[in-house]
Short mmCIF file of C-alpha atoms and ligand atoms in Angstrom, two decimals:
data_model
loop_
_atom_site.label_atom_id
_atom_site.label_comp_id
_atom_site.label_asym_id
_atom_site.label_seq_id
_atom_site.Cartn_x
_atom_site.Cartn_y
_atom_site.Cartn_z
CA MET N 1279 -1.10 18.25 26.18
CA THR N 1280 -2.69 14.83 26.22
CA SER N 1281 -2.48 12.42 23.33
CA SER N 1282 -6.16 12.93 22.48
CA ASN N 1283 -6.18 16.68 21.84
CA ASP N 1284 -3.05 16.90 19.71
CA ARG N 1285 -4.03 18.43 16.36
CA TYR N 1286 -1.28 16.39 14.69
CA ARG N 1287 -2.76 13.02 15.69
CA PRO N 1288 -3.78 11.26 12.43
CA GLY N 1289 -7.46 10.51 11.91
CA TYR N 1290 -7.32 7.59 9.48
CA HIS N 1291 -3.71 6.42 9.68
CA PHE N 1292 -3.23 4.10 12.64
CA SER N 1293 -1.28 5.54 15.59
CA PRO N 1294 -0.69 4.03 19.05
CA PRO N 1295 -3.23 4.65 21.84
CA THR N 1296 -0.42 6.22 23.84
CA GLY N 1297 3.36 6.14 23.92
CA TRP N 1298 5.75 5.17 21.17
CA MET N 1299 5.21 3.05 18.03
CA ASN N 1300 7.68 2.00 15.37
CA ASP N 1301 7.80 -1.02 13.00
CA PRO N 1302 4.69 -2.91 11.88
CA ASN N 1303 5.02 -6.52 13.04
CA GLY N 1304 3.13 -9.79 12.74
CA LEU N 1305 0.78 -8.68 9.96
CA ILE N 1306 -1.77 -11.41 9.36
CA GLN N 1307 -5.37 -11.95 8.38
CA TRP N 1308 -6.65 -14.50 10.86
CA ARG N 1309 -10.15 -15.97 10.66
CA GLY N 1310 -11.15 -13.07 8.43
CA ARG N 1311 -9.89 -10.24 10.63
CA TYR N 1312 -6.78 -8.17 9.97
CA HIS N 1313 -4.27 -8.05 12.84
CA LEU N 1314 -1.65 -5.34 13.13
CA PHE N 1315 1.05 -5.78 15.75
CA TYR N 1316 3.69 -3.12 16.21
CA GLN N 1317 6.82 -2.14 18.09
CA HIS N 1318 5.52 -0.25 21.09
CA ASN N 1319 6.73 1.50 24.24
CA PRO N 1320 3.51 2.01 26.22
CA TYR N 1321 5.20 4.08 28.94
CA GLU N 1322 6.35 7.13 27.01
CA ALA N 1323 6.65 8.53 23.47
CA ARG N 1324 10.24 7.44 23.05
CA TRP N 1325 11.88 4.22 21.82
CA GLY N 1326 12.64 1.62 24.52
CA PHE N 1327 11.22 -1.22 26.68
CA MET N 1328 9.89 -2.70 23.48
CA HIS N 1329 6.53 -4.47 23.62
CA TRP N 1330 4.27 -5.63 20.80
CA GLY N 1331 1.12 -3.52 20.59
CA HIS N 1332 -1.90 -5.06 18.89
CA ALA N 1333 -4.88 -3.78 16.91
CA VAL N 1334 -7.57 -5.51 14.85
CA SER N 1335 -9.69 -4.48 11.88
CA ASP N 1336 -12.38 -5.97 9.67
CA ASP N 1337 -11.57 -3.72 6.73
CA LEU N 1338 -7.91 -2.58 6.99
CA MET N 1339 -9.15 0.94 7.86
CA HIS N 1340 -11.13 0.92 11.12
CA TRP N 1341 -8.84 -0.28 13.89
CA SER N 1342 -9.63 -1.27 17.46
CA ASP N 1343 -6.95 -1.56 20.13
CA LEU N 1344 -6.34 -4.93 21.78
CA PRO N 1345 -4.23 -5.77 24.85
CA LEU N 1346 -0.44 -5.82 24.53
CA ALA N 1347 0.70 -9.04 22.85
CA LEU N 1348 4.34 -9.36 23.98
CA ALA N 1349 6.29 -7.72 26.80
CA PRO N 1350 9.94 -7.63 27.84
CA GLU N 1351 10.94 -9.54 30.92
CA PRO N 1352 10.16 -7.59 34.12
CA GLY N 1353 13.00 -5.27 35.13
CA SER N 1354 14.56 -5.30 31.63
CA PRO N 1355 16.78 -2.36 30.69
CA ARG N 1356 15.50 0.02 28.01
CA GLU N 1357 17.46 -1.71 25.21
CA ASP N 1358 15.97 -5.14 25.92
CA GLY N 1359 12.56 -6.33 24.86
CA CYS N 1360 10.54 -7.81 22.01
CA TRP N 1361 11.80 -6.50 18.69
CA SER N 1362 10.50 -6.96 15.19
CA GLY N 1363 9.10 -10.15 13.72
CA VAL N 1364 6.26 -11.84 11.90
CA ALA N 1365 3.15 -13.98 12.46
CA VAL N 1366 2.51 -17.26 10.64
CA ASN N 1367 -0.21 -19.90 10.65
CA ASP N 1368 1.56 -23.10 11.75
CA GLY N 1369 -1.03 -25.70 10.86
CA GLY N 1370 -3.78 -23.78 12.60
CA ILE N 1371 -1.64 -22.48 15.46
CA PRO N 1372 -0.89 -18.76 15.38
CA THR N 1373 2.82 -18.32 15.92
CA LEU N 1374 5.13 -15.32 16.19
CA LEU N 1375 8.82 -15.36 15.23
CA TYR N 1376 10.61 -12.30 16.48
CA THR N 1377 13.80 -10.98 18.03
CA GLU N 1378 13.95 -11.03 21.80
CA VAL N 1379 16.76 -8.86 23.14
CA ARG N 1380 18.24 -9.90 26.46
CA GLY N 1381 21.31 -8.31 27.97
CA GLY N 1382 21.82 -6.56 24.63
CA VAL N 1383 21.97 -9.92 22.78
CA GLN N 1384 19.53 -10.38 19.85
CA LEU N 1385 17.92 -13.84 19.87
CA PRO N 1386 15.37 -15.50 17.53
CA TYR N 1387 12.29 -16.36 19.61
CA VAL N 1388 8.98 -18.08 19.04
CA ALA N 1389 5.71 -17.29 20.82
CA VAL N 1390 2.55 -19.36 20.44
CA GLY N 1391 -0.87 -17.72 20.43
CA SER N 1392 -4.34 -18.54 21.62
CA GLU N 1393 -7.00 -19.02 18.94
CA ASP N 1394 -8.22 -15.44 19.45
CA LEU N 1395 -4.65 -14.08 19.19
CA LEU N 1396 -5.02 -12.33 22.55
CA THR N 1397 -2.62 -14.44 24.63
CA TRP N 1398 0.92 -15.25 23.60
CA THR N 1399 3.30 -17.66 25.32
CA LYS N 1400 7.03 -17.55 24.73
CA HIS N 1401 8.13 -21.09 23.84
CA PRO N 1402 10.29 -22.93 26.43
CA ARG N 1403 12.72 -23.97 23.65
CA ASN N 1404 13.76 -20.37 22.97
CA PRO N 1405 16.02 -19.14 21.53
CA VAL N 1406 15.28 -21.26 18.46
CA ILE N 1407 18.59 -20.26 16.87
CA ALA N 1408 21.57 -19.91 19.22
CA GLY N 1409 23.12 -16.93 17.45
CA PRO N 1410 24.55 -15.63 14.18
CA PRO N 1411 26.42 -18.05 11.86
CA GLU N 1412 29.77 -19.20 13.25
CA GLY N 1413 32.82 -17.22 12.33
CA VAL N 1414 30.97 -14.19 10.94
CA SER N 1415 31.37 -10.78 12.49
CA VAL N 1416 27.94 -9.13 12.44
CA PRO N 1417 26.60 -5.70 13.50
CA GLY N 1418 23.21 -7.20 14.48
CA PHE N 1419 21.10 -10.30 14.05
CA ARG N 1420 17.44 -9.39 14.07
CA ASP N 1421 14.10 -9.12 12.23
CA HIS N 1422 12.53 -12.08 10.50
CA CYS N 1423 10.73 -13.03 7.32
CA VAL N 1424 9.25 -16.55 7.38
CA TRP N 1425 7.52 -18.54 4.64
CA HIS N 1426 6.44 -22.10 3.90
CA GLU N 1427 7.57 -23.86 0.72
CA GLY N 1428 7.19 -27.57 -0.01
CA ASN N 1429 7.72 -29.40 3.25
CA TRP N 1430 9.91 -26.69 4.70
CA TRP N 1431 9.71 -23.52 6.66
CA TYR N 1432 12.23 -20.94 5.56
CA GLN N 1433 13.27 -17.78 7.32
CA ILE N 1434 15.69 -14.97 6.73
CA ILE N 1435 17.18 -12.83 9.47
CA GLY N 1436 18.55 -9.33 8.92
CA SER N 1437 22.25 -8.74 9.53
CA GLY N 1438 25.48 -7.66 7.87
CA ILE N 1439 28.98 -9.00 7.22
CA ALA N 1440 31.91 -6.78 8.14
CA GLY N 1441 33.61 -5.54 4.97
CA GLN N 1442 30.92 -6.92 2.63
CA GLY N 1443 27.79 -4.92 3.50
CA GLY N 1444 24.31 -5.80 4.66
CA ALA N 1445 23.16 -9.42 4.67
CA CYS N 1446 20.21 -11.73 5.12
CA PHE N 1447 20.95 -15.13 6.53
CA LEU N 1448 18.74 -17.96 5.24
CA TYR N 1449 17.55 -20.86 7.43
CA ARG N 1450 15.33 -23.87 6.85
CA GLY N 1451 13.44 -26.17 9.19
CA THR N 1452 10.69 -28.77 9.27
CA THR N 1453 9.26 -27.04 12.35
CA LEU N 1454 9.48 -23.46 13.59
CA LEU N 1455 11.67 -24.60 16.50
CA GLU N 1456 14.69 -26.15 14.72
CA TRP N 1457 16.60 -24.35 12.01
CA GLU N 1458 19.47 -25.32 9.73
CA TYR N 1459 21.63 -22.50 8.33
CA LEU N 1460 21.77 -22.54 4.50
CA GLY N 1461 24.04 -19.53 3.95
CA PRO N 1462 23.44 -15.90 3.09
CA LEU N 1463 20.42 -15.30 0.87
CA CYS N 1464 22.02 -12.05 -0.28
CA VAL N 1465 24.92 -9.80 0.75
CA GLY N 1466 25.87 -6.34 -0.45
CA SER N 1467 25.09 -2.64 -0.48
CA VAL N 1468 21.92 -0.96 -1.65
CA GLY N 1469 22.77 2.41 -0.19
CA GLU N 1470 26.39 3.39 0.21
CA ASN N 1471 28.38 1.28 2.62
CA ASP N 1472 25.45 -0.68 4.03
CA ASP N 1473 26.27 -1.93 7.46
CA MET N 1474 23.09 -3.67 8.56
CA TRP N 1475 19.93 -4.74 6.71
CA GLU N 1476 16.97 -4.30 9.05
CA CYS N 1477 13.50 -5.77 8.53
CA PRO N 1478 14.08 -7.91 5.39
CA ASP N 1479 10.84 -8.89 3.61
CA PHE N 1480 11.18 -11.45 0.81
CA PHE N 1481 8.45 -12.67 -1.54
CA ALA N 1482 7.60 -13.79 -5.07
CA LEU N 1483 5.91 -11.15 -7.22
CA GLY N 1484 4.91 -12.08 -10.75
CA ASP N 1485 7.85 -13.91 -12.32
CA ARG N 1486 10.44 -12.38 -9.97
CA HIS N 1487 11.33 -12.18 -6.32
CA VAL N 1488 11.45 -9.00 -4.30
CA LEU N 1489 13.68 -8.32 -1.30
CA VAL N 1490 12.56 -5.28 0.69
CA LEU N 1491 15.23 -3.92 3.02
CA SER N 1492 15.65 -1.14 5.56
CA PRO N 1493 19.44 -0.71 5.37
CA LEU N 1494 21.57 1.20 7.84
CA PRO N 1495 23.02 3.77 7.64
CA LEU N 1496 20.79 4.64 4.62
CA ASN N 1497 17.81 4.64 6.98
CA ARG N 1498 14.99 4.38 4.42
CA ALA N 1499 13.23 1.49 2.72
CA VAL N 1500 14.37 0.11 -0.64
CA TYR N 1501 13.67 -2.96 -2.73
CA LEU N 1502 15.68 -5.29 -4.92
CA THR N 1503 14.06 -7.39 -7.63
CA GLY N 1504 15.67 -10.46 -9.13
CA ARG N 1505 15.88 -14.22 -9.23
CA TYR N 1506 15.76 -16.71 -6.37
CA GLU N 1507 17.73 -19.84 -7.24
CA SER N 1508 19.44 -22.53 -5.17
CA HIS N 1509 18.82 -20.63 -1.94
CA ARG N 1510 20.41 -17.46 -3.26
CA PHE N 1511 18.78 -14.22 -4.35
CA ILE N 1512 20.42 -12.59 -7.39
CA ALA N 1513 19.42 -8.93 -7.56
CA GLU N 1514 18.86 -7.47 -11.04
CA ALA N 1515 17.21 -4.11 -10.31
CA SER N 1516 16.44 -1.85 -7.38
CA GLY N 1517 14.04 0.89 -6.41
CA ASP N 1518 12.70 2.92 -3.51
CA VAL N 1519 9.77 1.66 -1.49
CA ASP N 1520 9.30 5.31 -0.52
CA GLY N 1521 11.59 8.26 -1.21
CA SER N 1522 11.46 9.57 2.34
CA HIS N 1523 13.21 8.78 5.60
CA ASP N 1524 9.81 9.29 7.22
CA PHE N 1525 8.72 5.86 5.93
CA TYR N 1526 10.73 2.96 7.34
CA ALA N 1527 10.80 -0.74 8.27
CA PRO N 1528 7.85 -1.89 6.11
CA GLN N 1529 6.42 -5.38 6.32
CA SER N 1530 3.98 -7.11 3.97
CA PHE N 1531 1.61 -10.07 4.15
CA VAL N 1532 -0.84 -11.88 1.87
CA ASP N 1533 -4.47 -11.59 2.85
CA GLU N 1534 -7.24 -14.15 2.38
CA ARG N 1535 -8.03 -12.63 -1.03
CA GLY N 1536 -4.46 -13.25 -2.14
CA ARG N 1537 -3.45 -9.58 -2.12
CA ARG N 1538 0.03 -8.60 -0.94
CA ILE N 1539 -0.41 -5.66 1.43
CA MET N 1540 2.35 -3.57 3.02
CA PHE N 1541 2.43 -1.23 5.98
CA GLY N 1542 5.39 0.99 6.91
CA TRP N 1543 6.22 3.01 10.00
CA LEU N 1544 5.78 6.77 9.51
CA ARG N 1545 8.15 8.20 12.08
CA GLU N 1546 7.84 11.71 13.44
CA ALA N 1547 9.64 14.69 11.91
CA ARG N 1548 9.47 16.88 15.02
CA ASP N 1549 11.87 16.94 17.93
CA GLU N 1550 11.74 14.51 20.82
CA ALA N 1551 10.56 17.08 23.36
CA MET N 1552 7.43 17.71 21.28
CA GLN N 1553 6.78 13.98 20.92
CA LEU N 1554 7.11 13.46 24.68
CA ALA N 1555 4.80 16.40 25.36
CA ALA N 1556 2.25 15.02 22.89
CA GLY N 1557 2.35 11.64 24.59
CA TRP N 1558 2.36 9.61 21.41
CA SER N 1559 4.79 9.04 18.54
CA GLY N 1560 4.61 7.24 15.20
CA ALA N 1561 1.90 6.29 12.69
CA MET N 1562 1.38 3.52 10.15
CA SER N 1563 1.29 4.21 6.44
CA LEU N 1564 -1.90 3.43 4.58
CA PRO N 1565 -2.08 -0.23 3.58
CA ARG N 1566 -0.32 -0.42 0.20
CA LEU N 1567 -1.18 -3.02 -2.42
CA ILE N 1568 1.97 -4.49 -3.90
CA THR N 1569 1.61 -5.68 -7.48
CA PRO N 1570 3.88 -6.82 -10.33
CA ARG N 1571 4.44 -4.50 -13.29
CA THR N 1572 5.72 -5.19 -16.74
CA ASP N 1573 8.35 -2.42 -16.51
CA GLY N 1574 10.19 -4.26 -13.71
CA ARG N 1575 9.18 -1.78 -11.03
CA VAL N 1576 7.15 -2.81 -8.00
CA GLY N 1577 3.59 -1.51 -8.24
CA MET N 1578 2.26 0.29 -5.17
CA SER N 1579 -1.21 1.74 -4.69
CA PRO N 1580 -3.48 2.48 -1.72
CA ALA N 1581 -5.77 -0.37 -0.73
CA PRO N 1582 -9.22 0.41 -2.22
CA GLU N 1583 -10.78 0.08 1.26
CA ILE N 1584 -9.74 3.73 1.81
CA GLU N 1585 -12.62 4.78 -0.46
CA ALA N 1586 -15.10 3.82 2.30
CA LEU N 1587 -13.89 6.87 4.24
CA ARG N 1588 -14.80 9.33 1.49
CA GLY N 1589 -17.30 12.06 2.31
CA ALA N 1590 -17.98 15.43 0.69
CA HIS N 1591 -16.59 15.55 -2.85
CA ILE N 1592 -15.61 18.27 -5.25
CA SER N 1593 -14.20 18.08 -8.74
CA ARG N 1594 -12.86 20.47 -11.36
CA ALA N 1595 -13.35 20.32 -15.12
CA PRO N 1596 -10.21 19.99 -17.28
CA HIS N 1597 -8.33 23.29 -17.51
CA ASP N 1598 -4.95 24.80 -18.27
CA LEU N 1599 -2.56 25.96 -15.55
CA SER N 1600 -0.75 29.03 -16.87
CA PRO N 1601 2.95 29.40 -16.13
CA ASP N 1602 3.84 30.82 -12.74
CA THR N 1603 0.31 30.75 -11.38
CA PHE N 1604 -0.91 29.54 -8.01
CA VAL N 1605 -4.63 28.71 -8.15
CA PRO N 1606 -6.45 28.10 -4.85
CA ILE N 1607 -9.25 25.51 -5.06
CA ASP N 1608 -12.26 27.41 -3.69
CA MET N 1609 -14.36 25.51 -1.18
CA LEU N 1610 -11.65 22.93 -0.56
CA HIS N 1611 -10.21 23.11 2.95
CA GLY N 1612 -9.25 20.51 5.48
CA ASP N 1613 -6.60 18.41 7.16
CA MET N 1614 -8.06 14.98 6.30
CA LEU N 1615 -8.43 14.81 2.54
CA GLU N 1616 -7.85 12.62 -0.48
CA ILE N 1617 -6.90 14.40 -3.70
CA ALA N 1618 -6.77 12.57 -7.03
CA ALA N 1619 -5.39 14.52 -9.99
CA THR N 1620 -4.22 13.66 -13.47
CA ILE N 1621 -2.06 16.33 -15.07
CA ASP N 1622 -0.34 16.67 -18.42
CA PRO N 1623 2.83 18.58 -17.45
CA GLY N 1624 2.99 20.03 -20.99
CA ALA N 1625 5.72 22.67 -21.10
CA ALA N 1626 5.86 23.23 -17.33
CA GLN N 1627 9.12 22.66 -15.54
CA GLN N 1628 7.26 22.19 -12.24
CA VAL N 1629 3.63 21.37 -11.62
CA GLY N 1630 1.89 20.29 -8.47
CA VAL N 1631 -0.54 20.57 -5.62
CA ALA N 1632 -0.14 22.71 -2.51
CA VAL N 1633 -1.78 21.56 0.73
CA PHE N 1634 -1.96 22.95 4.26
CA VAL N 1635 -1.93 26.43 2.70
CA SER N 1636 -2.58 29.40 5.03
CA PRO N 1637 -4.50 32.43 3.63
CA GLU N 1638 -1.40 34.60 3.28
CA ARG N 1639 0.66 31.64 2.08
CA ASN N 1640 3.19 31.96 4.89
CA GLU N 1641 2.65 28.24 5.58
CA GLU N 1642 2.21 25.65 2.83
CA THR N 1643 3.45 22.25 1.74
CA HIS N 1644 4.06 21.58 -1.95
CA ILE N 1645 3.81 18.25 -3.74
CA VAL N 1646 5.83 18.92 -6.88
CA TYR N 1647 6.61 17.06 -10.07
CA GLU N 1648 9.83 18.41 -11.62
CA ARG N 1649 10.45 17.63 -15.27
CA GLU N 1650 14.20 17.98 -14.78
CA PRO N 1651 15.57 15.84 -13.24
CA GLY N 1652 12.34 13.82 -13.42
CA ARG N 1653 11.30 13.53 -9.80
CA LEU N 1654 8.53 14.00 -7.32
CA LEU N 1655 9.22 15.97 -4.16
CA ILE N 1656 7.46 17.21 -1.09
CA ASP N 1657 8.69 20.71 -0.27
CA ARG N 1658 8.11 21.16 3.45
CA THR N 1659 10.53 24.05 3.88
CA ARG N 1660 7.60 26.30 4.84
CA ALA N 1661 5.23 23.62 6.15
CA GLY N 1662 5.29 24.58 9.83
CA SER N 1663 7.28 23.51 12.84
CA GLY N 1664 8.82 20.15 11.83
CA TYR N 1665 11.79 19.26 9.67
CA ALA N 1666 12.20 21.77 6.83
CA ASP N 1667 13.62 19.72 3.94
CA SER N 1668 12.27 18.33 0.68
CA PRO N 1669 12.25 14.53 0.43
CA SER N 1670 12.05 13.28 -3.17
CA ILE N 1671 11.80 10.19 -5.34
CA ALA N 1672 12.74 9.61 -8.97
CA LEU N 1673 9.74 9.91 -11.28
CA PRO N 1674 10.92 10.05 -14.87
CA LEU N 1675 7.86 10.45 -17.12
CA ASP N 1676 8.09 9.21 -20.69
CA HIS N 1677 7.24 11.65 -23.46
CA GLY N 1678 3.47 12.22 -23.31
CA GLU N 1679 3.09 10.31 -20.05
CA ILE N 1680 0.50 11.79 -17.72
CA LEU N 1681 1.23 12.59 -14.07
CA ASN N 1682 -1.23 10.62 -11.95
CA LEU N 1683 -1.31 11.67 -8.28
CA ARG N 1684 -3.21 10.29 -5.30
CA ILE N 1685 -2.52 12.46 -2.30
CA PHE N 1686 -3.63 11.68 1.22
CA ILE N 1687 -3.33 14.31 3.91
CA ASP N 1688 -4.06 13.39 7.48
CA ARG N 1689 -3.33 16.04 10.13
CA SER N 1690 0.48 15.59 10.16
CA ILE N 1691 0.88 13.18 7.25
CA VAL N 1692 1.24 13.75 3.51
CA GLU N 1693 1.32 10.39 1.69
CA VAL N 1694 1.57 10.44 -2.10
CA PHE N 1695 1.17 7.64 -4.65
CA ALA N 1696 2.32 8.61 -8.15
CA ASN N 1697 1.76 6.73 -11.40
CA GLY N 1698 1.20 3.42 -9.61
CA HIS N 1699 4.77 2.94 -8.46
CA ALA N 1700 6.42 5.99 -6.85
CA CYS N 1701 5.52 6.65 -3.21
CA LEU N 1702 6.57 9.63 -1.12
CA THR N 1703 5.59 10.41 2.43
CA ALA N 1704 6.32 13.35 4.70
CA ARG N 1705 5.31 14.31 8.20
CA VAL N 1706 4.39 18.00 8.48
CA TYR N 1707 3.26 20.16 11.38
CA PRO N 1708 1.45 23.33 10.28
CA THR N 1709 1.28 25.78 13.18
CA ARG N 1710 -1.68 27.91 12.08
CA SER N 1711 -5.26 26.73 12.48
CA ASP N 1712 -6.07 28.22 9.06
CA SER N 1713 -3.32 26.34 7.21
CA ASP N 1714 -5.94 24.17 5.52
CA GLY N 1715 -6.17 25.36 1.90
CA VAL N 1716 -5.38 23.50 -1.34
CA ALA N 1717 -4.06 24.99 -4.59
CA LEU N 1718 -2.68 23.97 -7.98
CA PHE N 1719 0.42 25.54 -9.48
CA ALA N 1720 2.78 25.40 -12.43
CA THR N 1721 6.07 27.10 -13.28
CA GLY N 1722 8.07 27.54 -16.46
CA GLY N 1723 5.29 26.69 -18.92
CA THR N 1724 1.64 25.70 -19.25
CA ALA N 1725 0.38 22.41 -17.82
CA ARG N 1726 -3.09 20.95 -18.27
CA VAL N 1727 -5.18 19.51 -15.44
CA LEU N 1728 -7.07 16.62 -16.99
CA SER N 1729 -9.01 15.67 -13.89
CA PHE N 1730 -9.17 16.86 -10.30
CA ASP N 1731 -11.22 15.24 -7.52
CA ALA N 1732 -11.04 15.70 -3.77
CA TRP N 1733 -12.87 14.12 -0.88
CA GLU N 1734 -13.07 14.80 2.80
CA LEU N 1735 -12.08 11.62 4.61
CA SER N 1736 -13.58 10.55 7.92
CA SER N 1737 -11.72 9.33 10.98
CA SER N 1738 -11.32 5.58 11.35
CA MET N 1739 -9.92 5.12 14.85
CA HIS N 1740 -12.14 3.38 17.40
CA ARG N 1741 -11.10 5.28 20.48
N1 LIG Y 1890 13.33 -1.59 14.97
C1 LIG Y 1890 13.30 -2.75 15.78
C2 LIG Y 1890 14.31 -3.65 15.24
C3 LIG Y 1890 14.49 -3.18 13.84
C4 LIG Y 1890 14.32 -1.71 13.97
C5 LIG Y 1890 13.49 -2.43 17.23
C6 LIG Y 1890 13.89 -0.99 12.73
O1 LIG Y 1890 13.95 -5.00 15.36
O2 LIG Y 1890 15.72 -3.61 13.35
O3 LIG Y 1890 12.48 -1.54 17.68
O4 LIG Y 1890 13.18 0.20 13.04
#
């Protein structure tokens, strides 16, 4: 199989031209155009020999591949290379801050770009920080978030402190080449027994600050919200960026319109042999708008640019869903769809949408709201050939609150946005060519569908 004829290759979520992709890196809008860099092994669909891949878009949706941006030193072992980092505008000079791994040692590096962002030169003064803070035993020292405030550049680097949990170390400098250590921005556990906080992303949102983390061994993305005072972050609340392990290592940036936009890595949920045979691995989430909310949660919704991909449309008038019914939506078939539904769960214990449904229902994937315990889940136990579990996220609805779903399916991706704040993603691999139906269902009581719209979405990859 080549990478181009794989039925699981997404049509409108970005995936690498060939080989392996993981974390989004260096997200920036530069001279009007959106640039997406990413962790990339161009040689095979497996992690290693890490380069930075590069793609560009005018609208966050249609991406064109550009030449590799960063490469490991020639002859490097698999574990060495150019790991995650960010892009900043340093007084008009595009600059990357990232982790270069040499001989297994993780080092903060700077690379300076040409005006067109096509050529990157590793700075002769690298590494710009010699190593982790003195006297601290750390499991890793990698991944960067950099911002400008007053006359200073600040950056945090992901790490951990033995016996205390994950950690972000905070630095400050007048240039991007010299950094003074200020202490830990934050230390602790978000999951159980956090060891290492990967890919920290720290920003102001409304009247609070948000620290997005990818902690190990939890291995999925979470956020803390709280106060940033005297170079310390005091967490007051937490939440999931996405309920699934299939979404990891997100990074956000602010575009020229002032919108905070996040991408995350959608890793595969099929075994390595299948990824190697397919010749590609990994996709990006849709761009997510990150917004403040009055309930303390972090708001997340798909960037409206997705609507430009909409084609044929169907809708259904409001109607009841009787208990224990499964109602196929006639005329709605496909593997690249957007579905928008508002549903009053009423007396139902479960209500939801089934996608990738085969005619005899021996393959199907369910997106389910469960009243008790108040959660959204994606049941992929009969989805096809990939992992057969049911990732979930808490979604407690207040009395009378309406379930508001935006569901995006894209060949092997199900990405769900619920009620403006709960996101849940799953990779699925239906095996039958006719697993393309959509249905509504309810159990345990009657629910009412208040609105139902679906669109075919077109492909957005320029290759
Ligand atoms: N991936 C990168 C690291 C990061 C991890 C290496 C998260 O920089 O910590 O590919 O997926």
